[in-house]
mmCIF file of C-alpha atoms and ligand atoms in Angstrom:
data_model
loop_
_atom_site.group_PDB
_atom_site.id
_atom_site.type_symbol
_atom_site.label_atom_id
_atom_site.label_comp_id
_atom_site.label_asym_id
_atom_site.label_seq_id
_atom_site.Cartn_x
_atom_site.Cartn_y
_atom_site.Cartn_z
ATOM 1 C CA MET A 1 9.196 -24.551 -19.776
ATOM 2 C CA GLY A 2 6.123 -22.369 -19.760
ATOM 3 C CA SER A 3 5.192 -20.988 -23.130
ATOM 4 C CA LEU A 4 1.622 -20.034 -23.850
ATOM 5 C CA LYS A 5 -0.326 -19.624 -27.035
ATOM 6 C CA LEU A 6 -3.868 -18.316 -27.320
ATOM 7 C CA GLU A 7 -5.673 -18.835 -30.598
ATOM 8 C CA ASN A 8 -8.841 -16.898 -31.308
ATOM 9 C CA ILE A 9 -10.142 -17.120 -27.748
ATOM 10 C CA ARG A 10 -13.790 -16.162 -27.480
ATOM 11 C CA LYS A 11 -15.889 -16.217 -24.342
ATOM 12 C CA SER A 12 -19.555 -15.439 -23.953
ATOM 13 C CA PHE A 13 -21.640 -15.280 -20.803
ATOM 14 C CA GLY A 14 -25.150 -15.906 -22.081
ATOM 15 C CA LYS A 15 -25.617 -13.567 -25.021
ATOM 16 C CA VAL A 16 -22.830 -11.234 -24.022
ATOM 17 C CA GLU A 17 -19.516 -11.823 -25.739
ATOM 18 C CA VAL A 18 -16.791 -10.729 -23.343
ATOM 19 C CA LEU A 19 -13.702 -11.959 -25.221
ATOM 20 C CA LYS A 20 -13.916 -11.409 -28.959
ATOM 21 C CA GLY A 21 -11.102 -13.398 -30.487
ATOM 22 C CA ILE A 22 -7.820 -13.043 -28.603
ATOM 23 C CA ASP A 23 -4.556 -14.199 -30.187
ATOM 24 C CA LEU A 24 -1.390 -14.077 -28.151
ATOM 25 C CA GLU A 25 1.930 -15.863 -27.896
ATOM 26 C CA VAL A 26 3.943 -15.690 -24.688
ATOM 27 C CA GLU A 27 7.469 -17.029 -24.660
ATOM 28 C CA ASP A 28 8.885 -19.185 -21.913
ATOM 29 C CA GLY A 29 10.157 -16.911 -19.130
ATOM 30 C CA GLU A 30 8.441 -13.803 -20.411
ATOM 31 C CA PHE A 31 6.688 -11.273 -18.157
ATOM 32 C CA VAL A 32 3.504 -10.149 -19.888
ATOM 33 C CA ILE A 33 1.094 -7.605 -18.425
ATOM 34 C CA PHE A 34 -2.581 -7.205 -19.328
ATOM 35 C CA VAL A 35 -4.003 -3.706 -18.961
ATOM 36 C CA GLY A 36 -7.293 -2.209 -20.030
ATOM 37 C CA PRO A 37 -10.377 -0.470 -18.679
ATOM 38 C CA SER A 38 -12.526 -2.122 -16.020
ATOM 39 C CA GLY A 39 -14.742 -4.800 -17.554
ATOM 40 C CA CYS A 40 -12.638 -5.281 -20.711
ATOM 41 C CA GLY A 41 -12.098 -8.983 -19.961
ATOM 42 C CA LYS A 42 -8.694 -9.215 -18.252
ATOM 43 C CA SER A 43 -9.757 -11.480 -15.387
ATOM 44 C CA THR A 44 -11.896 -13.595 -17.687
ATOM 45 C CA LEU A 45 -8.912 -14.170 -19.962
ATOM 46 C CA LEU A 46 -6.729 -15.211 -17.003
ATOM 47 C CA ARG A 47 -9.445 -17.582 -15.838
ATOM 48 C CA VAL A 48 -9.679 -19.129 -19.295
ATOM 49 C CA ILE A 49 -5.897 -19.664 -19.311
ATOM 50 C CA ALA A 50 -6.079 -21.224 -15.842
ATOM 51 C CA GLY A 51 -8.972 -23.466 -16.872
ATOM 52 C CA LEU A 52 -11.365 -21.939 -14.334
ATOM 53 C CA GLU A 53 -13.585 -20.915 -17.263
ATOM 54 C CA ASP A 54 -14.006 -22.712 -20.562
ATOM 55 C CA ALA A 55 -13.533 -20.662 -23.686
ATOM 56 C CA THR A 56 -16.594 -20.592 -25.936
ATOM 57 C CA GLU A 57 -14.276 -20.872 -28.907
ATOM 58 C CA GLY A 58 -10.556 -21.030 -29.562
ATOM 59 C CA GLN A 59 -7.602 -22.824 -28.080
ATOM 60 C CA VAL A 60 -5.189 -22.487 -25.190
ATOM 61 C CA LEU A 61 -1.825 -24.170 -25.712
ATOM 62 C CA ILE A 62 0.717 -24.561 -22.928
ATOM 63 C CA ASP A 63 4.136 -25.655 -24.154
ATOM 64 C CA GLY A 64 2.526 -26.458 -27.461
ATOM 65 C CA VAL A 65 -0.136 -28.742 -25.993
ATOM 66 C CA GLU A 66 -3.808 -27.892 -26.293
ATOM 67 C CA VAL A 67 -5.191 -27.985 -22.745
ATOM 68 C CA SER A 68 -8.988 -27.935 -23.024
ATOM 69 C CA ALA A 69 -9.117 -31.447 -21.572
ATOM 70 C CA VAL A 70 -6.586 -30.689 -18.818
ATOM 71 C CA PRO A 71 -8.130 -29.695 -15.463
ATOM 72 C CA PRO A 72 -6.830 -26.512 -13.769
ATOM 73 C CA ALA A 73 -4.753 -28.354 -11.164
ATOM 74 C CA LYS A 74 -2.874 -30.244 -13.879
ATOM 75 C CA ARG A 75 -1.978 -27.279 -16.079
ATOM 76 C CA GLY A 76 1.183 -26.342 -14.192
ATOM 77 C CA ILE A 77 -0.291 -22.936 -13.445
ATOM 78 C CA ALA A 78 -0.483 -21.027 -10.166
ATOM 79 C CA MET A 79 -2.800 -18.065 -9.810
ATOM 80 C CA VAL A 80 -2.507 -15.203 -7.306
ATOM 81 C CA PHE A 81 -5.607 -13.091 -6.808
ATOM 82 C CA GLN A 82 -6.218 -9.644 -5.415
ATOM 83 C CA SER A 83 -8.065 -11.209 -2.474
ATOM 84 C CA TYR A 84 -5.527 -13.655 -1.186
ATOM 85 C CA ALA A 85 -7.990 -15.941 0.625
ATOM 86 C CA LEU A 86 -5.658 -17.571 3.145
ATOM 87 C CA TYR A 87 -7.005 -20.145 5.565
ATOM 88 C CA PRO A 88 -7.428 -18.240 8.851
ATOM 89 C CA HIS A 89 -6.900 -21.259 11.115
ATOM 90 C CA LEU A 90 -3.639 -22.337 9.453
ATOM 91 C CA ASN A 91 -0.295 -20.717 10.108
ATOM 92 C CA VAL A 92 1.867 -19.316 7.322
ATOM 93 C CA ARG A 93 3.839 -22.519 6.800
ATOM 94 C CA ASP A 94 0.682 -24.624 6.519
ATOM 95 C CA ASN A 95 -1.044 -22.100 4.268
ATOM 96 C CA MET A 96 1.907 -22.171 1.918
ATOM 97 C CA GLY A 97 2.203 -25.946 1.960
ATOM 98 C CA LEU A 98 -1.468 -26.851 1.793
ATOM 99 C CA GLY A 99 -1.652 -27.260 -1.981
ATOM 100 C CA LEU A 100 1.300 -29.634 -1.973
ATOM 101 C CA LYS A 101 -0.119 -31.558 0.963
ATOM 102 C CA GLN A 102 -3.422 -32.009 -0.855
ATOM 103 C CA ALA A 103 -1.502 -33.190 -3.902
ATOM 104 C CA GLY A 104 0.137 -35.831 -1.717
ATOM 105 C CA SER A 105 3.722 -34.531 -1.799
ATOM 106 C CA PRO A 106 6.084 -35.996 0.826
ATOM 107 C CA ARG A 107 6.377 -33.956 4.030
ATOM 108 C CA ALA A 108 10.111 -33.393 3.727
ATOM 109 C CA GLU A 109 9.701 -31.997 0.253
ATOM 110 C CA ILE A 110 6.873 -29.672 1.339
ATOM 111 C CA ARG A 111 9.038 -28.436 4.199
ATOM 112 C CA GLN A 112 11.961 -27.745 1.920
ATOM 113 C CA ARG A 113 9.912 -25.950 -0.726
ATOM 114 C CA VAL A 114 8.162 -23.779 1.854
ATOM 115 C CA ASP A 115 11.548 -22.916 3.366
ATOM 116 C CA THR A 116 12.915 -21.869 -0.017
ATOM 117 C CA ALA A 117 9.866 -19.749 -0.857
ATOM 118 C CA SER A 118 9.728 -18.134 2.550
ATOM 119 C CA LYS A 119 13.397 -17.171 2.302
ATOM 120 C CA MET A 120 12.777 -15.638 -1.106
ATOM 121 C CA LEU A 121 9.865 -13.597 0.218
ATOM 122 C CA GLY A 122 11.341 -12.640 3.577
ATOM 123 C CA LEU A 123 8.723 -14.607 5.501
ATOM 124 C CA ASP A 124 11.071 -16.684 7.668
ATOM 125 C CA ASP A 125 10.105 -14.870 10.860
ATOM 126 C CA TYR A 126 6.402 -15.337 10.296
ATOM 127 C CA LEU A 127 6.044 -19.039 9.496
ATOM 128 C CA THR A 128 4.234 -19.878 12.735
ATOM 129 C CA ARG A 129 1.857 -16.915 12.642
ATOM 130 C CA ARG A 130 -1.726 -17.068 11.469
ATOM 131 C CA PRO A 131 -2.992 -14.681 8.756
ATOM 132 C CA ALA A 132 -4.776 -12.462 11.314
ATOM 133 C CA GLU A 133 -1.376 -11.741 12.876
ATOM 134 C CA LEU A 134 0.100 -10.425 9.612
ATOM 135 C CA SER A 135 -0.032 -7.116 7.770
ATOM 136 C CA GLY A 136 -1.752 -6.898 4.394
ATOM 137 C CA GLY A 137 1.583 -6.926 2.589
ATOM 138 C CA GLN A 138 2.770 -9.988 4.491
ATOM 139 C CA ARG A 139 -0.474 -11.812 3.700
ATOM 140 C CA GLN A 140 -0.057 -11.020 0.031
ATOM 141 C CA ARG A 141 3.484 -12.405 0.179
ATOM 142 C CA VAL A 142 2.114 -15.614 1.711
ATOM 143 C CA ALA A 143 -0.330 -15.857 -1.202
ATOM 144 C CA ILE A 144 2.574 -15.443 -3.616
ATOM 145 C CA GLY A 145 4.556 -18.005 -1.607
ATOM 146 C CA ARG A 146 1.705 -20.469 -1.906
ATOM 147 C CA ALA A 147 2.027 -20.114 -5.681
ATOM 148 C CA ILE A 148 5.829 -20.419 -5.681
ATOM 149 C CA VAL A 149 5.944 -23.680 -3.717
ATOM 150 C CA ARG A 150 3.941 -25.364 -6.433
ATOM 151 C CA ASN A 151 6.786 -24.661 -8.823
ATOM 152 C CA PRO A 152 4.452 -23.748 -11.677
ATOM 153 C CA LYS A 153 5.449 -23.240 -15.303
ATOM 154 C CA LEU A 154 3.186 -20.272 -15.489
ATOM 155 C CA PHE A 155 2.189 -17.694 -12.874
ATOM 156 C CA LEU A 156 -1.031 -15.767 -13.296
ATOM 157 C CA PHE A 157 -1.447 -12.648 -11.154
ATOM 158 C CA ASP A 158 -4.747 -10.768 -11.030
ATOM 159 C CA GLU A 159 -4.076 -7.321 -9.534
ATOM 160 C CA PRO A 160 -2.107 -8.827 -6.664
ATOM 161 C CA LEU A 161 -1.009 -5.503 -5.175
ATOM 162 C CA SER A 162 -4.151 -3.425 -5.377
ATOM 163 C CA ASN A 163 -5.028 -3.906 -1.705
ATOM 164 C CA LEU A 164 -1.673 -2.610 -0.527
ATOM 165 C CA ASP A 165 -0.759 0.952 0.437
ATOM 166 C CA ALA A 166 1.551 2.975 -1.808
ATOM 167 C CA ALA A 167 4.846 2.247 -0.053
ATOM 168 C CA LEU A 168 4.141 -1.456 0.228
ATOM 169 C CA ARG A 169 3.155 -1.625 -3.434
ATOM 170 C CA VAL A 170 6.542 -0.287 -4.423
ATOM 171 C CA ASN A 171 8.322 -2.817 -2.209
ATOM 172 C CA THR A 172 6.249 -5.740 -3.374
ATOM 173 C CA ARG A 173 6.634 -4.622 -6.999
ATOM 174 C CA LEU A 174 10.400 -4.796 -6.606
ATOM 175 C CA GLU A 175 10.055 -8.207 -4.986
ATOM 176 C CA ILE A 176 7.998 -9.489 -7.888
ATOM 177 C CA ALA A 177 10.585 -8.183 -10.363
ATOM 178 C CA LYS A 178 13.288 -9.991 -8.414
ATOM 179 C CA LEU A 179 11.174 -13.115 -8.163
ATOM 180 C CA HIS A 180 10.802 -13.149 -11.920
ATOM 181 C CA ARG A 181 14.555 -12.815 -12.359
ATOM 182 C CA ASP A 182 15.242 -15.600 -9.833
ATOM 183 C CA LEU A 183 12.579 -18.089 -10.927
ATOM 184 C CA LYS A 184 12.817 -17.361 -14.649
ATOM 185 C CA ALA A 185 9.184 -18.455 -14.813
ATOM 186 C CA THR A 186 6.593 -17.167 -17.250
ATOM 187 C CA MET A 187 4.366 -14.568 -15.633
ATOM 188 C CA ILE A 188 1.108 -13.030 -16.773
ATOM 189 C CA TYR A 189 0.009 -10.151 -14.637
ATOM 190 C CA VAL A 190 -3.085 -7.954 -14.625
ATOM 191 C CA THR A 191 -2.858 -4.450 -13.218
ATOM 192 C CA HIS A 192 -4.494 -1.034 -13.331
ATOM 193 C CA ASP A 193 -1.262 0.588 -12.241
ATOM 194 C CA GLN A 194 0.682 2.327 -15.028
ATOM 195 C CA VAL A 195 3.943 2.178 -13.139
ATOM 196 C CA GLU A 196 3.633 -1.555 -12.477
ATOM 197 C CA ALA A 197 2.871 -2.171 -16.133
ATOM 198 C CA MET A 198 5.720 -0.022 -17.429
ATOM 199 C CA THR A 199 8.331 -1.310 -14.970
ATOM 200 C CA LEU A 200 7.567 -5.030 -14.728
ATOM 201 C CA ALA A 201 6.539 -6.013 -18.234
ATOM 202 C CA ASP A 202 8.637 -7.397 -21.041
ATOM 203 C CA ARG A 203 5.514 -6.805 -23.095
ATOM 204 C CA ILE A 204 2.179 -5.160 -22.368
ATOM 205 C CA VAL A 205 -1.084 -6.359 -23.903
ATOM 206 C CA ILE A 206 -3.660 -3.568 -24.089
ATOM 207 C CA LEU A 207 -7.197 -4.929 -24.024
ATOM 208 C CA ASN A 208 -10.343 -2.987 -24.798
ATOM 209 C CA GLN A 209 -13.856 -4.439 -24.881
ATOM 210 C CA GLY A 210 -12.654 -7.997 -25.288
ATOM 211 C CA ARG A 211 -10.144 -7.269 -28.047
ATOM 212 C CA VAL A 212 -6.417 -6.678 -28.193
ATOM 213 C CA GLU A 213 -5.661 -3.067 -29.137
ATOM 214 C CA GLN A 214 -1.897 -3.418 -29.232
ATOM 215 C CA ILE A 215 0.923 -5.574 -27.909
ATOM 216 C CA GLY A 216 4.408 -4.232 -27.378
ATOM 217 C CA SER A 217 7.207 -3.484 -24.975
ATOM 218 C CA PRO A 218 6.426 -0.612 -22.596
ATOM 219 C CA MET A 219 8.577 1.835 -24.539
ATOM 220 C CA GLU A 220 7.187 0.704 -27.912
ATOM 221 C CA LEU A 221 3.706 1.482 -26.682
ATOM 222 C CA TYR A 222 4.812 4.793 -25.218
ATOM 223 C CA ASN A 223 6.766 5.859 -28.301
ATOM 224 C CA HIS A 224 4.641 4.274 -31.023
ATOM 225 C CA PRO A 225 1.008 3.924 -29.945
ATOM 226 C CA GLY A 226 -0.899 2.432 -32.870
ATOM 227 C CA ASN A 227 -4.122 4.296 -32.186
ATOM 228 C CA LEU A 228 -5.827 6.910 -30.045
ATOM 229 C CA PHE A 229 -6.951 4.380 -27.457
ATOM 230 C CA VAL A 230 -3.425 3.163 -26.745
ATOM 231 C CA ALA A 231 -2.049 6.709 -26.879
ATOM 232 C CA GLY A 232 -4.554 7.774 -24.238
ATOM 233 C CA PHE A 233 -4.095 4.678 -22.117
ATOM 234 C CA ILE A 234 -0.312 4.556 -21.773
ATOM 235 C CA GLY A 235 1.221 7.577 -20.065
ATOM 236 C CA SER A 236 0.186 9.543 -17.018
ATOM 237 C CA PRO A 237 -1.007 12.242 -17.061
ATOM 238 C CA ARG A 238 -2.756 11.313 -20.263
ATOM 239 C CA MET A 239 -1.680 12.534 -23.699
ATOM 240 C CA ASN A 240 -3.298 15.789 -24.899
ATOM 241 C CA PHE A 241 -5.464 15.386 -27.990
ATOM 242 C CA ILE A 242 -6.102 18.312 -30.289
ATOM 243 C CA GLU A 243 -8.293 18.332 -33.365
ATOM 244 C CA ALA A 244 -5.930 18.645 -36.334
ATOM 245 C CA GLY A 245 -8.011 21.371 -37.993
ATOM 246 C CA ARG A 246 -7.543 23.663 -34.981
ATOM 247 C CA LEU A 247 -3.826 23.704 -35.608
ATOM 248 C CA GLY A 248 -4.191 24.396 -39.313
ATOM 249 C CA GLU A 249 -3.061 20.899 -40.301
ATOM 250 C CA SER A 250 -4.349 19.601 -43.591
ATOM 251 C CA GLY A 251 -6.564 16.524 -43.404
ATOM 252 C CA LYS A 252 -8.960 15.574 -40.631
ATOM 253 C CA GLY A 253 -7.700 13.778 -37.563
ATOM 254 C CA THR A 254 -6.142 14.297 -34.189
ATOM 255 C CA ILE A 255 -2.793 15.596 -32.981
ATOM 256 C CA GLY A 256 -1.405 14.106 -29.770
ATOM 257 C CA ILE A 257 1.219 15.576 -27.505
ATOM 258 C CA ARG A 258 2.192 14.225 -24.101
ATOM 259 C CA PRO A 259 2.172 16.550 -21.061
ATOM 260 C CA GLU A 260 5.922 16.013 -20.609
ATOM 261 C CA HIS A 261 6.635 17.136 -24.170
ATOM 262 C CA ILE A 262 5.314 20.683 -23.874
ATOM 263 C CA THR A 263 7.559 23.537 -22.810
ATOM 264 C CA ILE A 264 6.291 26.609 -20.988
ATOM 265 C CA ASP A 265 7.483 30.191 -21.219
ATOM 266 C CA PRO A 266 5.902 33.260 -19.599
ATOM 267 C CA SER A 267 6.528 35.595 -22.532
ATOM 268 C CA SER A 268 6.477 33.735 -25.829
ATOM 269 C CA GLY A 269 5.467 30.443 -27.434
ATOM 270 C CA GLU A 270 2.992 28.852 -29.824
ATOM 271 C CA TRP A 271 -0.131 28.508 -27.719
ATOM 272 C CA GLN A 272 -0.990 31.292 -25.308
ATOM 273 C CA GLY A 273 -3.148 30.155 -22.435
ATOM 274 C CA LYS A 274 -4.424 30.853 -18.961
ATOM 275 C CA VAL A 275 -3.599 28.627 -16.009
ATOM 276 C CA LEU A 276 -6.717 26.940 -14.623
ATOM 277 C CA HIS A 277 -5.137 24.824 -11.953
ATOM 278 C CA VAL A 278 -1.698 23.808 -10.674
ATOM 279 C CA GLU A 279 -0.733 20.545 -8.947
ATOM 280 C CA HIS A 280 2.505 20.619 -6.989
ATOM 281 C CA LEU A 281 3.780 17.057 -6.729
ATOM 282 C CA GLY A 282 7.206 18.006 -5.419
ATOM 283 C CA ALA A 283 9.273 16.312 -8.086
ATOM 284 C CA ASP A 284 6.910 17.577 -10.800
ATOM 285 C CA THR A 285 4.407 20.334 -11.383
ATOM 286 C CA ILE A 286 1.267 19.624 -13.409
ATOM 287 C CA LEU A 287 -0.330 22.631 -15.101
ATOM 288 C CA TYR A 288 -3.824 22.737 -16.564
ATOM 289 C CA LEU A 289 -3.847 25.454 -19.173
ATOM 290 C CA GLU A 290 -6.782 26.762 -21.193
ATOM 291 C CA SER A 291 -5.473 27.904 -24.561
ATOM 292 C CA GLU A 292 -7.430 29.424 -27.411
ATOM 293 C CA LYS A 293 -5.525 27.601 -30.128
ATOM 294 C CA ALA A 294 -5.207 24.100 -28.676
ATOM 295 C CA GLY A 295 -7.955 23.935 -26.039
ATOM 296 C CA LEU A 296 -7.379 22.499 -22.567
ATOM 297 C CA LEU A 297 -3.796 21.328 -22.131
ATOM 298 C CA THR A 298 -2.135 19.310 -19.417
ATOM 299 C CA VAL A 299 1.546 20.137 -19.037
ATOM 300 C CA ARG A 300 4.062 18.326 -16.910
ATOM 301 C CA LEU A 301 7.076 20.303 -15.762
ATOM 302 C CA PHE A 302 10.064 18.917 -13.964
ATOM 303 C CA GLY A 303 10.565 20.318 -10.460
ATOM 304 C CA GLU A 304 8.735 23.040 -8.624
ATOM 305 C CA HIS A 305 7.249 26.048 -10.424
ATOM 306 C CA LYS A 306 5.459 28.913 -8.762
ATOM 307 C CA PHE A 307 2.702 29.349 -11.327
ATOM 308 C CA ALA A 308 -0.790 30.137 -10.075
ATOM 309 C CA PRO A 309 -4.318 30.131 -11.523
ATOM 310 C CA ASP A 310 -4.988 32.976 -13.981
ATOM 311 C CA ASP A 311 -1.315 33.357 -14.905
ATOM 312 C CA ILE A 312 -0.917 33.841 -18.650
ATOM 313 C CA LEU A 313 1.686 31.493 -20.127
ATOM 314 C CA HIS A 314 2.823 30.241 -23.515
ATOM 315 C CA ALA A 315 2.982 26.542 -24.295
ATOM 316 C CA THR A 316 5.092 25.114 -27.100
ATOM 317 C CA PRO A 317 4.865 21.462 -28.172
ATOM 318 C CA ARG A 318 8.125 19.723 -28.954
ATOM 319 C CA ARG A 319 7.475 18.933 -32.614
ATOM 320 C CA GLU A 320 9.501 15.743 -32.683
ATOM 321 C CA HIS A 321 7.195 14.297 -30.010
ATOM 322 C CA MET A 322 3.899 15.048 -31.743
ATOM 323 C CA PHE A 323 1.662 12.147 -32.780
ATOM 324 C CA ARG A 324 -0.765 12.217 -35.672
ATOM 325 C CA PHE A 325 -3.890 10.079 -35.906
ATOM 326 C CA ASP A 326 -6.305 9.790 -38.818
ATOM 327 C CA GLU A 327 -10.059 10.251 -38.623
ATOM 328 C CA ALA A 328 -10.544 6.629 -37.556
ATOM 329 C CA GLY A 329 -8.047 7.116 -34.724
ATOM 330 C CA LYS A 330 -5.256 5.103 -36.336
ATOM 331 C CA ALA A 331 -1.697 6.388 -36.039
ATOM 332 C CA ARG A 332 -0.414 7.924 -39.262
ATOM 333 C CA THR A 333 2.976 6.641 -40.203
HETATM 334 N N1 ATP B 1 -19.520 -15.207 -14.537
HETATM 335 C C1 ATP B 1 -19.920 -14.165 -15.281
HETATM 336 N N2 ATP B 1 -21.181 -14.079 -15.766
HETATM 337 C C2 ATP B 1 -21.578 -13.048 -16.517
HETATM 338 N N3 ATP B 1 -20.797 -12.012 -16.861
HETATM 339 C C3 ATP B 1 -19.540 -12.028 -16.405
HETATM 340 C C4 ATP B 1 -19.024 -13.083 -15.607
HETATM 341 N N4 ATP B 1 -17.733 -12.814 -15.320
HETATM 342 C C5 ATP B 1 -17.456 -11.638 -15.923
HETATM 343 N N5 ATP B 1 -18.530 -11.155 -16.576
HETATM 344 C C6 ATP B 1 -18.576 -9.918 -17.381
HETATM 345 O O1 ATP B 1 -17.525 -9.970 -18.311
HETATM 346 C C7 ATP B 1 -16.946 -8.692 -18.490
HETATM 347 C C8 ATP B 1 -15.448 -8.777 -18.261
HETATM 348 O O2 ATP B 1 -15.218 -9.049 -16.897
HETATM 349 P P1 ATP B 1 -13.766 -9.187 -16.296
HETATM 350 O O3 ATP B 1 -13.928 -9.533 -14.857
HETATM 351 O O4 ATP B 1 -12.982 -10.100 -17.143
HETATM 352 O O5 ATP B 1 -13.232 -7.698 -16.474
HETATM 353 P P2 ATP B 1 -11.835 -7.072 -16.013
HETATM 354 O O6 ATP B 1 -11.182 -6.551 -17.225
HETATM 355 O O7 ATP B 1 -11.099 -8.043 -15.175
HETATM 356 O O8 ATP B 1 -12.342 -5.832 -15.132
HETATM 357 P P3 ATP B 1 -11.708 -5.206 -13.780
HETATM 358 O O9 ATP B 1 -10.577 -4.343 -14.234
HETATM 359 O O10 ATP B 1 -12.843 -4.388 -13.251
HETATM 360 O O11 ATP B 1 -11.296 -6.324 -12.884
HETATM 361 C C9 ATP B 1 -17.652 -7.761 -17.551
HETATM 362 O O12 ATP B 1 -18.606 -7.038 -18.283
HETATM 363 C C10 ATP B 1 -18.304 -8.687 -16.559
HETATM 364 O O13 ATP B 1 -19.488 -8.136 -16.068
HETATM 365 MG MG1 MG B 2 -10.552 -8.124 -13.157
#
């Protein structure tokens, strides 16, 4: 079991309130991802859950039990950080088993748990190496292994892949997805990476300045952002925002249209514009178009397109994919 409930969590450092009343329920076995701009309080919230920081106000409940009096080591939580901080003088096996050893677990049990974790993570061939003899990705897997052997109810990951290169991130992301399927443990995971958030999460929690903006499955947030902040945060490249008045809509507010929901035609369309810049990504082409009617537009086209700066093109939004937000930035329903 590993359910989590946060009730009105507030955290201040001195006079600065960093978490401003967070409520969240995470089901046993769920994979929940925290995203949000730098400094919005993601790591602080993880540390409060782990017991490494005390909340100024509010309650943390694990499996229905309020844990303010429970020290971090007794909460059944394992945390994996961006900096994996392995002991340089210990080999992989001893790094992975150290926590259990300190907790006084029998040697045979430590051995067996390390073996299981190392098999899961593909570390069997490296058990006698020291951290300095491993690649960054292998070290990160050891850090994850160290968490697995403790058999926690709840895993907390704070940007565990951000030190890895692109290819390794993809591999390790797939490993974490598999790990979640195999262990069926509850996981809470902080990332800046859109793709990690969209692909790993059962639900994403979008934080902004110490508050929850919206909670939902990746596709709920993509298809039904509740406000401008969420609309601009989920999706890459970012959604285009156009002042409603510019498009002759009645009522003040903002129109949103994602780059992938605009079609381009050289001869006709709703918004004529001039190409400012083209990015050829191979699988996609990103156009930056300056249009009189709708302003600067980002357009994402599938495949390769031989457009060049100063080309005159016509952009047409796919109406069924347009979003409308009121003056306060709230989605109109
Ligand atoms: N020990 C501390 N003392 C004072 N202020 C702190 C402390 N820890 C964090 N803060 C402040 O709290 C705010 C939230 O920090 P936090 O590390 O939770 O952000 P974050 O969302 O994890 O950001 P990032 O994406 O950059 O990791 C920041 O403004 C930070 O400066
Ligand atoms: Mg952080």
